[in-house]
mmCIF file of C-alpha atoms and ligand atoms in Angstrom:
data_model
loop_
_atom_site.group_PDB
_atom_site.id
_atom_site.type_symbol
_atom_site.label_atom_id
_atom_site.label_comp_id
_atom_site.label_asym_id
_atom_site.label_seq_id
_atom_site.Cartn_x
_atom_site.Cartn_y
_atom_site.Cartn_z
ATOM 1 C CA MET A 1051 2.064 62.836 -10.947
ATOM 2 C CA VAL A 1052 -0.469 60.529 -9.221
ATOM 3 C CA GLU A 1053 -3.523 61.834 -7.245
ATOM 4 C CA VAL A 1054 -3.522 60.449 -3.620
ATOM 5 C CA PHE A 1055 -6.587 60.829 -1.295
ATOM 6 C CA CYS A 1056 -5.944 60.301 2.477
ATOM 7 C CA PRO A 1057 -9.402 60.273 4.097
ATOM 8 C CA LYS A 1058 -10.014 60.805 7.737
ATOM 9 C CA SER A 1059 -12.826 58.317 8.126
ATOM 10 C CA LEU A 1060 -14.561 55.474 6.345
ATOM 11 C CA GLU A 1061 -17.309 57.798 5.374
ATOM 12 C CA GLU A 1062 -14.866 60.121 3.607
ATOM 13 C CA ALA A 1063 -13.326 57.072 2.019
ATOM 14 C CA LEU A 1064 -16.605 55.874 0.649
ATOM 15 C CA SER A 1065 -17.560 59.351 -0.700
ATOM 16 C CA ILE A 1066 -14.107 59.498 -2.458
ATOM 17 C CA ARG A 1067 -14.599 56.124 -4.003
ATOM 18 C CA ALA A 1068 -18.258 57.225 -5.084
ATOM 19 C CA GLU A 1069 -16.942 60.493 -6.588
ATOM 20 C CA THR A 1070 -13.579 59.483 -8.242
ATOM 21 C CA ALA A 1071 -13.377 55.508 -8.174
ATOM 22 C CA ALA A 1072 -9.825 56.018 -6.713
ATOM 23 C CA MET A 1073 -8.152 52.514 -6.297
ATOM 24 C CA PRO A 1074 -8.094 51.313 -2.547
ATOM 25 C CA PHE A 1075 -4.419 51.207 -1.342
ATOM 26 C CA SER A 1076 -3.757 49.455 2.018
ATOM 27 C CA GLY A 1077 -0.351 48.129 2.839
ATOM 28 C CA GLY A 1078 0.760 48.424 -0.747
ATOM 29 C CA THR A 1079 2.733 45.097 -0.646
ATOM 30 C CA ASP A 1080 0.948 43.783 -3.608
ATOM 31 C CA LEU A 1081 0.397 47.099 -5.531
ATOM 32 C CA MET A 1082 3.973 48.362 -5.246
ATOM 33 C CA VAL A 1083 5.328 45.072 -6.734
ATOM 34 C CA ARG A 1084 2.723 45.294 -9.334
ATOM 35 C CA TRP A 1085 3.661 48.836 -10.419
ATOM 36 C CA ARG A 1086 7.485 48.571 -10.037
ATOM 37 C CA THR A 1087 9.509 49.359 -12.957
ATOM 38 C CA ALA A 1088 13.494 49.523 -13.062
ATOM 39 C CA PRO A 1089 15.545 49.415 -9.739
ATOM 40 C CA GLY A 1090 15.939 53.075 -8.436
ATOM 41 C CA VAL A 1091 12.963 54.120 -10.570
ATOM 42 C CA LEU A 1092 9.584 55.196 -8.958
ATOM 43 C CA PRO A 1093 6.734 52.863 -9.583
ATOM 44 C CA GLU A 1094 4.374 53.826 -12.263
ATOM 45 C CA VAL A 1095 0.830 54.360 -10.604
ATOM 46 C CA PRO A 1096 -1.804 54.198 -13.298
ATOM 47 C CA ARG A 1097 -4.658 55.907 -11.380
ATOM 48 C CA PRO A 1098 -5.810 57.794 -8.416
ATOM 49 C CA LEU A 1099 -5.422 56.159 -4.969
ATOM 50 C CA VAL A 1100 -7.341 56.240 -1.842
ATOM 51 C CA LEU A 1101 -5.254 55.293 1.169
ATOM 52 C CA LEU A 1102 -7.122 53.010 3.644
ATOM 53 C CA GLY A 1103 -4.441 51.301 5.712
ATOM 54 C CA HIS A 1104 -4.473 54.083 8.523
ATOM 55 C CA LEU A 1105 -8.151 54.000 9.101
ATOM 56 C CA LYS A 1106 -8.438 52.810 12.714
ATOM 57 C CA GLU A 1107 -12.029 52.231 12.496
ATOM 58 C CA LEU A 1108 -11.293 49.481 10.033
ATOM 59 C CA GLN A 1109 -8.747 47.830 12.463
ATOM 60 C CA TYR A 1110 -10.437 45.370 14.845
ATOM 61 C CA ILE A 1111 -11.096 41.790 15.626
ATOM 62 C CA THR A 1112 -14.367 41.011 17.468
ATOM 63 C CA GLU A 1113 -16.488 37.882 18.278
ATOM 64 C CA ASN A 1114 -19.989 37.003 19.160
ATOM 65 C CA ARG A 1115 -21.767 33.659 19.292
ATOM 66 C CA GLU A 1116 -22.048 33.338 15.555
ATOM 67 C CA TYR A 1117 -18.978 35.134 14.013
ATOM 68 C CA VAL A 1118 -15.455 36.246 14.282
ATOM 69 C CA THR A 1119 -15.300 39.577 12.471
ATOM 70 C CA ILE A 1120 -12.067 41.113 11.260
ATOM 71 C CA GLY A 1121 -12.044 44.800 10.127
ATOM 72 C CA ALA A 1122 -10.611 44.960 6.499
ATOM 73 C CA GLU A 1123 -7.598 47.100 7.565
ATOM 74 C CA THR A 1124 -6.420 44.725 10.320
ATOM 75 C CA THR A 1125 -2.842 43.845 9.658
ATOM 76 C CA LEU A 1126 -1.625 40.334 9.221
ATOM 77 C CA THR A 1127 0.593 40.708 12.297
ATOM 78 C CA ASP A 1128 -2.583 41.550 14.384
ATOM 79 C CA ILE A 1129 -4.388 38.445 13.023
ATOM 80 C CA CYS A 1130 -1.470 36.246 13.869
ATOM 81 C CA ARG A 1131 -1.597 37.561 17.343
ATOM 82 C CA SER A 1132 -5.246 37.289 18.062
ATOM 83 C CA LYS A 1133 -6.524 34.034 19.935
ATOM 84 C CA ALA A 1134 -9.988 35.005 18.646
ATOM 85 C CA VAL A 1135 -9.073 34.373 15.035
ATOM 86 C CA PRO A 1136 -9.790 30.661 13.926
ATOM 87 C CA VAL A 1137 -6.606 28.508 14.184
ATOM 88 C CA LEU A 1138 -6.632 27.691 10.432
ATOM 89 C CA LEU A 1139 -6.589 31.450 9.458
ATOM 90 C CA ARG A 1140 -3.929 32.303 12.060
ATOM 91 C CA THR A 1141 -1.739 29.420 10.946
ATOM 92 C CA ALA A 1142 -1.892 30.423 7.388
ATOM 93 C CA VAL A 1143 -1.422 34.253 7.935
ATOM 94 C CA CYS A 1144 1.608 33.602 10.293
ATOM 95 C CA GLN A 1145 3.360 31.756 7.330
ATOM 96 C CA MET A 1146 2.545 34.671 4.866
ATOM 97 C CA ALA A 1147 5.612 36.766 3.628
ATOM 98 C CA ALA A 1148 7.757 37.831 6.573
ATOM 99 C CA PRO A 1149 7.239 39.925 9.738
ATOM 100 C CA ALA A 1150 7.985 43.298 8.178
ATOM 101 C CA LEU A 1151 5.494 42.775 5.436
ATOM 102 C CA ARG A 1152 2.938 41.353 7.878
ATOM 103 C CA ASN A 1153 3.207 44.728 9.730
ATOM 104 C CA LEU A 1154 2.013 46.520 6.666
ATOM 105 C CA ALA A 1155 -0.148 44.094 4.744
ATOM 106 C CA VAL A 1156 -3.808 43.704 5.556
ATOM 107 C CA ILE A 1157 -6.523 41.117 5.135
ATOM 108 C CA ALA A 1158 -8.515 43.205 2.595
ATOM 109 C CA GLY A 1159 -5.412 43.506 0.439
ATOM 110 C CA ASN A 1160 -5.043 39.708 0.094
ATOM 111 C CA ILE A 1161 -8.686 39.461 -0.751
ATOM 112 C CA GLY A 1162 -8.738 42.500 -3.098
ATOM 113 C CA ASN A 1163 -5.649 41.144 -4.948
ATOM 114 C CA ALA A 1164 -7.663 38.138 -5.902
ATOM 115 C CA SER A 1165 -4.705 36.086 -6.614
ATOM 116 C CA PRO A 1166 -5.374 32.317 -6.898
ATOM 117 C CA ALA A 1167 -2.348 31.844 -4.539
ATOM 118 C CA GLY A 1168 -3.533 34.201 -1.995
ATOM 119 C CA ASP A 1169 -3.134 32.301 1.338
ATOM 120 C CA ALA A 1170 -5.876 33.924 3.343
ATOM 121 C CA VAL A 1171 -8.239 33.764 0.396
ATOM 122 C CA CYS A 1172 -7.864 29.898 0.342
ATOM 123 C CA VAL A 1173 -8.562 29.638 4.103
ATOM 124 C CA LEU A 1174 -11.506 32.170 4.055
ATOM 125 C CA ALA A 1175 -12.952 29.964 1.169
ATOM 126 C CA ALA A 1176 -12.649 26.908 3.321
ATOM 127 C CA LEU A 1177 -14.162 28.678 6.312
ATOM 128 C CA ASP A 1178 -17.226 29.926 4.485
ATOM 129 C CA ALA A 1179 -16.302 33.572 5.303
ATOM 130 C CA LEU A 1180 -18.282 36.405 4.346
ATOM 131 C CA VAL A 1181 -16.643 39.447 2.789
ATOM 132 C CA VAL A 1182 -18.539 42.744 3.587
ATOM 133 C CA LEU A 1183 -18.570 45.249 0.687
ATOM 134 C CA SER A 1184 -19.599 48.826 1.583
ATOM 135 C CA SER A 1185 -20.428 51.827 -0.568
ATOM 136 C CA ALA A 1186 -21.819 55.249 0.569
ATOM 137 C CA SER A 1187 -25.291 53.948 0.007
ATOM 138 C CA ALA A 1188 -25.406 50.121 0.566
ATOM 139 C CA GLN A 1189 -23.540 47.080 2.048
ATOM 140 C CA ARG A 1190 -23.549 43.491 0.820
ATOM 141 C CA GLU A 1191 -21.983 40.300 1.938
ATOM 142 C CA LEU A 1192 -20.432 37.879 -0.411
ATOM 143 C CA THR A 1193 -18.550 34.462 -0.114
ATOM 144 C CA ILE A 1194 -15.106 34.230 -1.577
ATOM 145 C CA ALA A 1195 -16.612 32.149 -4.577
ATOM 146 C CA GLN A 1196 -19.079 35.015 -5.306
ATOM 147 C CA LEU A 1197 -16.552 37.859 -4.915
ATOM 148 C CA ILE A 1198 -13.500 36.393 -6.769
ATOM 149 C CA THR A 1199 -14.231 35.469 -10.409
ATOM 150 C CA GLY A 1200 -10.797 34.982 -11.779
ATOM 151 C CA PRO A 1201 -7.080 35.957 -11.277
ATOM 152 C CA GLY A 1202 -7.091 39.569 -10.215
ATOM 153 C CA MET A 1203 -10.885 39.834 -10.996
ATOM 154 C CA THR A 1204 -13.643 40.518 -8.532
ATOM 155 C CA VAL A 1205 -17.296 41.719 -8.762
ATOM 156 C CA MET A 1206 -16.378 44.724 -6.438
ATOM 157 C CA GLN A 1207 -17.998 47.862 -7.929
ATOM 158 C CA SER A 1208 -15.949 51.059 -8.390
ATOM 159 C CA ASP A 1209 -17.665 52.841 -5.379
ATOM 160 C CA GLU A 1210 -17.234 49.859 -3.033
ATOM 161 C CA ILE A 1211 -14.616 49.028 -0.448
ATOM 162 C CA ILE A 1212 -14.090 45.815 1.509
ATOM 163 C CA THR A 1213 -14.970 46.795 5.118
ATOM 164 C CA GLU A 1214 -14.898 43.462 7.082
ATOM 165 C CA VAL A 1215 -14.672 39.714 7.086
ATOM 166 C CA LYS A 1216 -17.116 37.641 8.932
ATOM 167 C CA ILE A 1217 -16.055 33.982 9.727
ATOM 168 C CA PRO A 1218 -18.817 31.637 11.048
ATOM 169 C CA LYS A 1219 -17.938 29.917 14.339
ATOM 170 C CA VAL A 1220 -18.249 26.173 13.938
ATOM 171 C CA GLN A 1221 -17.104 23.069 15.970
ATOM 172 C CA ARG A 1222 -14.454 20.957 14.309
ATOM 173 C CA THR A 1223 -12.605 17.891 15.220
ATOM 174 C CA HIS A 1224 -10.054 17.872 12.363
ATOM 175 C CA LEU A 1225 -8.045 20.875 11.121
ATOM 176 C CA PHE A 1226 -5.653 20.869 8.301
ATOM 177 C CA TYR A 1227 -3.435 23.487 6.542
ATOM 178 C CA ARG A 1228 -0.408 22.968 4.417
ATOM 179 C CA LYS A 1229 1.451 25.467 2.160
ATOM 180 C CA VAL A 1230 3.907 24.543 -0.322
ATOM 181 C CA GLY A 1231 6.436 27.213 -1.094
ATOM 182 C CA THR A 1232 10.123 27.481 -2.181
ATOM 183 C CA ARG A 1233 11.073 28.377 1.287
ATOM 184 C CA ARG A 1234 9.477 29.081 4.616
ATOM 185 C CA ALA A 1235 9.336 32.987 4.420
ATOM 186 C CA ASN A 1236 8.671 35.430 1.798
ATOM 187 C CA ALA A 1237 7.550 32.831 -0.620
ATOM 188 C CA LEU A 1238 4.210 32.886 -2.423
ATOM 189 C CA SER A 1239 2.374 29.607 -2.462
ATOM 190 C CA LYS A 1240 3.072 27.100 -5.148
ATOM 191 C CA LEU A 1241 0.021 25.358 -3.736
ATOM 192 C CA SER A 1242 -1.994 25.272 -0.565
ATOM 193 C CA VAL A 1243 -4.837 23.153 0.975
ATOM 194 C CA CYS A 1244 -7.084 24.164 3.944
ATOM 195 C CA ALA A 1245 -9.566 21.750 5.210
ATOM 196 C CA ASP A 1246 -11.494 20.837 8.347
ATOM 197 C CA ALA A 1247 -14.041 18.079 9.361
ATOM 198 C CA LEU A 1248 -16.378 17.320 12.270
ATOM 199 C CA ILE A 1249 -16.328 13.552 12.973
ATOM 200 C CA GLN A 1250 -18.706 12.216 15.629
ATOM 201 C CA ASP A 1251 -18.867 8.567 16.694
ATOM 202 C CA GLY A 1252 -16.819 7.712 13.524
ATOM 203 C CA ILE A 1253 -19.220 9.478 11.090
ATOM 204 C CA ILE A 1254 -18.407 12.469 9.043
ATOM 205 C CA SER A 1255 -20.862 15.172 9.972
ATOM 206 C CA GLU A 1256 -19.172 18.090 8.206
ATOM 207 C CA VAL A 1257 -16.120 18.375 5.859
ATOM 208 C CA ARG A 1258 -14.783 21.308 3.973
ATOM 209 C CA ILE A 1259 -11.745 21.287 1.560
ATOM 210 C CA ALA A 1260 -10.248 24.251 -0.381
ATOM 211 C CA ALA A 1261 -7.169 24.273 -2.604
ATOM 212 C CA GLY A 1262 -5.257 27.488 -3.584
ATOM 213 C CA ALA A 1263 -3.197 28.039 -6.737
ATOM 214 C CA ALA A 1264 -4.596 24.826 -8.227
ATOM 215 C CA ALA A 1265 -7.043 26.575 -10.559
ATOM 216 C CA PRO A 1266 -7.857 30.312 -11.688
ATOM 217 C CA VAL A 1267 -9.818 30.567 -8.396
ATOM 218 C CA VAL A 1268 -9.774 28.620 -5.081
ATOM 219 C CA ILE A 1269 -11.219 25.097 -5.606
ATOM 220 C CA ARG A 1270 -13.968 24.219 -3.151
ATOM 221 C CA SER A 1271 -16.550 21.562 -4.292
ATOM 222 C CA HIS A 1272 -19.756 21.444 -2.145
ATOM 223 C CA ASP A 1273 -20.787 18.449 -4.338
ATOM 224 C CA ILE A 1274 -17.738 16.249 -3.314
ATOM 225 C CA GLU A 1275 -18.128 17.503 0.262
ATOM 226 C CA SER A 1276 -21.838 16.409 0.434
ATOM 227 C CA GLN A 1277 -20.980 12.965 -0.863
ATOM 228 C CA MET A 1278 -18.426 12.555 1.945
ATOM 229 C CA GLN A 1279 -20.924 13.654 4.784
ATOM 230 C CA SER A 1280 -22.572 10.969 6.585
ATOM 231 C CA MET A 1281 -20.113 8.327 5.591
ATOM 232 C CA ALA A 1282 -18.236 6.347 8.265
ATOM 233 C CA SER A 1283 -14.521 7.583 8.319
ATOM 234 C CA GLY A 1284 -13.300 4.025 7.556
ATOM 235 C CA GLU A 1285 -15.697 3.737 4.517
ATOM 236 C CA LEU A 1286 -14.330 7.109 3.259
ATOM 237 C CA ILE A 1287 -10.746 5.942 3.582
ATOM 238 C CA GLN A 1288 -11.645 2.913 1.580
ATOM 239 C CA GLN A 1289 -13.220 5.044 -1.214
ATOM 240 C CA LYS A 1290 -10.460 7.645 -0.825
ATOM 241 C CA GLN A 1291 -9.201 7.246 -4.407
ATOM 242 C CA ARG A 1292 -12.660 7.994 -5.896
ATOM 243 C CA PHE A 1293 -12.693 11.391 -4.046
ATOM 244 C CA LEU A 1294 -9.166 12.048 -5.238
ATOM 245 C CA ASP A 1295 -10.195 11.329 -8.785
ATOM 246 C CA ALA A 1296 -13.090 13.774 -8.386
ATOM 247 C CA TYR A 1297 -10.811 16.492 -7.198
ATOM 248 C CA ASP A 1298 -8.382 15.623 -9.991
ATOM 249 C CA GLY A 1299 -11.095 16.599 -12.449
ATOM 250 C CA LEU A 1300 -11.428 20.191 -10.895
ATOM 251 C CA ILE A 1301 -7.672 20.994 -10.745
ATOM 252 C CA VAL A 1302 -6.619 23.273 -13.542
ATOM 253 C CA PRO A 1303 -3.050 24.494 -12.503
ATOM 254 C CA ILE A 1304 -0.743 26.723 -14.543
ATOM 255 C CA SER A 1305 2.987 26.550 -15.003
ATOM 256 C CA ASP A 1306 4.763 29.744 -14.113
ATOM 257 C CA GLN A 1307 8.011 30.976 -12.391
ATOM 258 C CA ARG A 1308 7.085 29.268 -9.016
ATOM 259 C CA SER A 1309 6.010 25.858 -10.170
ATOM 260 C CA THR A 1310 4.913 23.462 -12.897
ATOM 261 C CA ALA A 1311 1.249 22.490 -13.502
ATOM 262 C CA ALA A 1312 2.202 18.818 -13.038
ATOM 263 C CA TYR A 1313 3.754 19.515 -9.672
ATOM 264 C CA ARG A 1314 0.761 21.652 -8.505
ATOM 265 C CA ARG A 1315 -1.583 18.871 -9.483
ATOM 266 C CA ARG A 1316 0.392 16.102 -7.757
ATOM 267 C CA SER A 1317 0.910 18.247 -4.608
ATOM 268 C CA ALA A 1318 -2.810 19.247 -4.299
ATOM 269 C CA LEU A 1319 -3.910 15.712 -4.552
ATOM 270 C CA ASN A 1320 -1.160 14.460 -2.067
ATOM 271 C CA LEU A 1321 -2.375 17.144 0.511
ATOM 272 C CA ILE A 1322 -6.078 16.221 0.136
ATOM 273 C CA SER A 1323 -4.965 12.617 0.550
ATOM 274 C CA GLN A 1324 -2.948 13.498 3.749
ATOM 275 C CA PHE A 1325 -6.090 15.279 5.155
ATOM 276 C CA LEU A 1326 -8.300 12.271 4.521
ATOM 277 C CA ASP A 1327 -5.695 10.028 6.073
ATOM 278 C CA THR A 1328 -6.058 11.983 9.303
ATOM 279 C CA PHE A 1329 -9.459 10.361 9.479
ATOM 280 C CA GLN A 1330 -7.836 7.023 10.112
ATOM 281 C CA GLN A 1331 -7.223 7.969 13.694
ATOM 282 C CA GLU A 1332 -11.024 7.937 13.965
ATOM 283 C CA VAL A 1333 -11.240 4.433 12.582
ATOM 284 C CA HIS A 1334 -8.566 3.304 15.201
ATOM 285 C CA SER A 1335 -10.278 5.007 18.047
ATOM 286 C CA CYS A 1336 -13.589 3.644 17.103
ATOM 287 C CA GLN A 1337 -12.306 0.104 16.655
ATOM 288 C CA GLN A 1338 -10.667 0.460 20.132
ATOM 289 C CA CYS A 1339 -13.864 1.590 21.774
ATOM 290 C CA CYS A 1340 -15.975 -1.069 20.162
HETATM 291 C C1 LIG B 1390 7.955 39.556 -0.530
HETATM 292 C C2 LIG B 1390 6.487 39.361 -0.591
HETATM 293 C C3 LIG B 1390 6.081 38.117 0.091
HETATM 294 C C4 LIG B 1390 4.742 37.927 -0.064
HETATM 295 N N1 LIG B 1390 4.285 36.623 0.549
HETATM 296 C C5 LIG B 1390 2.899 36.275 0.590
HETATM 297 C C6 LIG B 1390 2.474 35.066 0.982
HETATM 298 O O1 LIG B 1390 3.207 34.202 1.577
HETATM 299 N N2 LIG B 1390 1.033 34.801 0.798
HETATM 300 C C7 LIG B 1390 0.237 35.585 0.197
HETATM 301 O O2 LIG B 1390 -0.943 35.277 0.093
HETATM 302 N N3 LIG B 1390 0.691 36.787 -0.210
HETATM 303 C C8 LIG B 1390 1.946 37.169 -0.106
HETATM 304 N N4 LIG B 1390 2.388 38.424 -0.656
HETATM 305 C C9 LIG B 1390 1.327 39.339 -1.151
HETATM 306 C C10 LIG B 1390 0.875 40.400 -0.255
HETATM 307 O O3 LIG B 1390 1.710 40.741 0.739
HETATM 308 C C11 LIG B 1390 -0.486 40.090 0.400
HETATM 309 O O4 LIG B 1390 -1.409 39.748 -0.586
HETATM 310 C C12 LIG B 1390 -1.217 41.145 1.299
HETATM 311 O O5 LIG B 1390 -2.171 40.625 2.015
HETATM 312 C C13 LIG B 1390 -1.588 42.359 0.458
HETATM 313 O O6 LIG B 1390 -2.158 43.327 1.424
HETATM 314 P P1 LIG B 1390 -1.896 44.854 1.192
HETATM 315 O O7 LIG B 1390 -2.548 45.500 2.339
HETATM 316 O O8 LIG B 1390 -0.329 45.113 1.074
HETATM 317 O O9 LIG B 1390 -2.573 45.140 -0.098
HETATM 318 P P2 LIG B 1390 -2.449 46.325 -1.280
HETATM 319 O O10 LIG B 1390 -1.068 46.005 -2.100
HETATM 320 O O11 LIG B 1390 -2.613 47.653 -0.615
HETATM 321 O O12 LIG B 1390 -3.654 45.975 -2.195
HETATM 322 C C14 LIG B 1390 -3.825 44.719 -2.869
HETATM 323 C C15 LIG B 1390 -5.128 44.732 -3.687
HETATM 324 O O13 LIG B 1390 -6.277 44.842 -2.785
HETATM 325 C C16 LIG B 1390 -7.014 46.011 -3.063
HETATM 326 N N5 LIG B 1390 -7.472 46.437 -1.886
HETATM 327 C C17 LIG B 1390 -6.799 46.822 -0.794
HETATM 328 N N6 LIG B 1390 -7.473 47.118 0.324
HETATM 329 C C18 LIG B 1390 -8.697 47.039 -0.105
HETATM 330 C C19 LIG B 1390 -9.994 47.382 0.500
HETATM 331 N N7 LIG B 1390 -10.154 47.722 1.832
HETATM 332 N N8 LIG B 1390 -11.140 47.156 -0.268
HETATM 333 C C20 LIG B 1390 -11.131 46.800 -1.544
HETATM 334 N N9 LIG B 1390 -9.906 46.557 -2.083
HETATM 335 C C21 LIG B 1390 -8.716 46.624 -1.288
HETATM 336 C C22 LIG B 1390 -6.087 46.890 -3.701
HETATM 337 O O14 LIG B 1390 -6.900 47.824 -4.603
HETATM 338 C C23 LIG B 1390 -5.272 45.876 -4.603
HETATM 339 O O15 LIG B 1390 -5.952 45.536 -5.771
HETATM 340 C C24 LIG B 1390 3.734 38.778 -0.580
HETATM 341 C C25 LIG B 1390 4.118 39.979 -1.140
HETATM 342 C C26 LIG B 1390 5.480 40.246 -1.068
HETATM 343 C C27 LIG B 1390 6.024 41.600 -1.470
#
């Protein structure tokens, strides 16, 4: 017999977490798979649960001048439908699972699962998103890199809940998202890359590159990105191999039922290379205008 709490409000949910450390349960699309046993047999739930997916006060998408903010219990379907959500996140979420699952699964579940192959996690890392963790007595904001420390591991405390995700609004000229999966629907990523850049007058002002399922946590290197910044896009393309070699040094993939480590490494580098190749258009347009 499992103990299940069904709070009427976030406040009640937070006090249940503080008193019992019951496990957050949102859409259950990760948890029910994790706990399944044999076909036709009820899943084995190891600890008390606190249901969160029905809490309307955590279902919203808002924006102001600085951030797009997504309530933790917003479904993937609602994220797909919202024009306020940054294109890269919408693109990734619309490719996750399949419509029926997206109606149940929420953004906090993808983050809380802390899988290296979590598609929203990879995009949120690229977009410098802040994950808001709340407890009955405090609130804190962490980046994906600060929150997720390994496969299935986070620094979330037993009295905390993810309550929202804040995505800084920025101007970008180049957007890139590719997911490599066995098929288009209902397939977890073998590998994914999310990246963007701001190129002005042929000079790279900003660039962000994240790779999912290529290491125990999403790969993002501020060091490599800062080396790219201020370069002319043509110069970067000439030096592309140097940057690919640097990313190669960060990739630590595993072989599992979905893919081999070698395929993941090759695909990650190919996708980063494809993203950098999109800067070629800047070189052409700059040459035309000069
Ligand atoms: C057939 C199938 C296909 C899938 N395809 C994809 C895919 O393409 N890409 C992908 O990334 N994933 C995929 N998934 C995985 C899953 O659907 C997603 O990770 C989804 O976002 C999980 O959300 P959920 O609400 O169902 O999470 P749940 O299963 O409810 O929870 C997952 C984890 O997050 C924690 N959690 C939930 N809510 C909170 C909260 N508010 N605060 C703190 N922790 C919380 C839970 O305790 C648990 O550890 C797939 C799953 C299935 C079964």
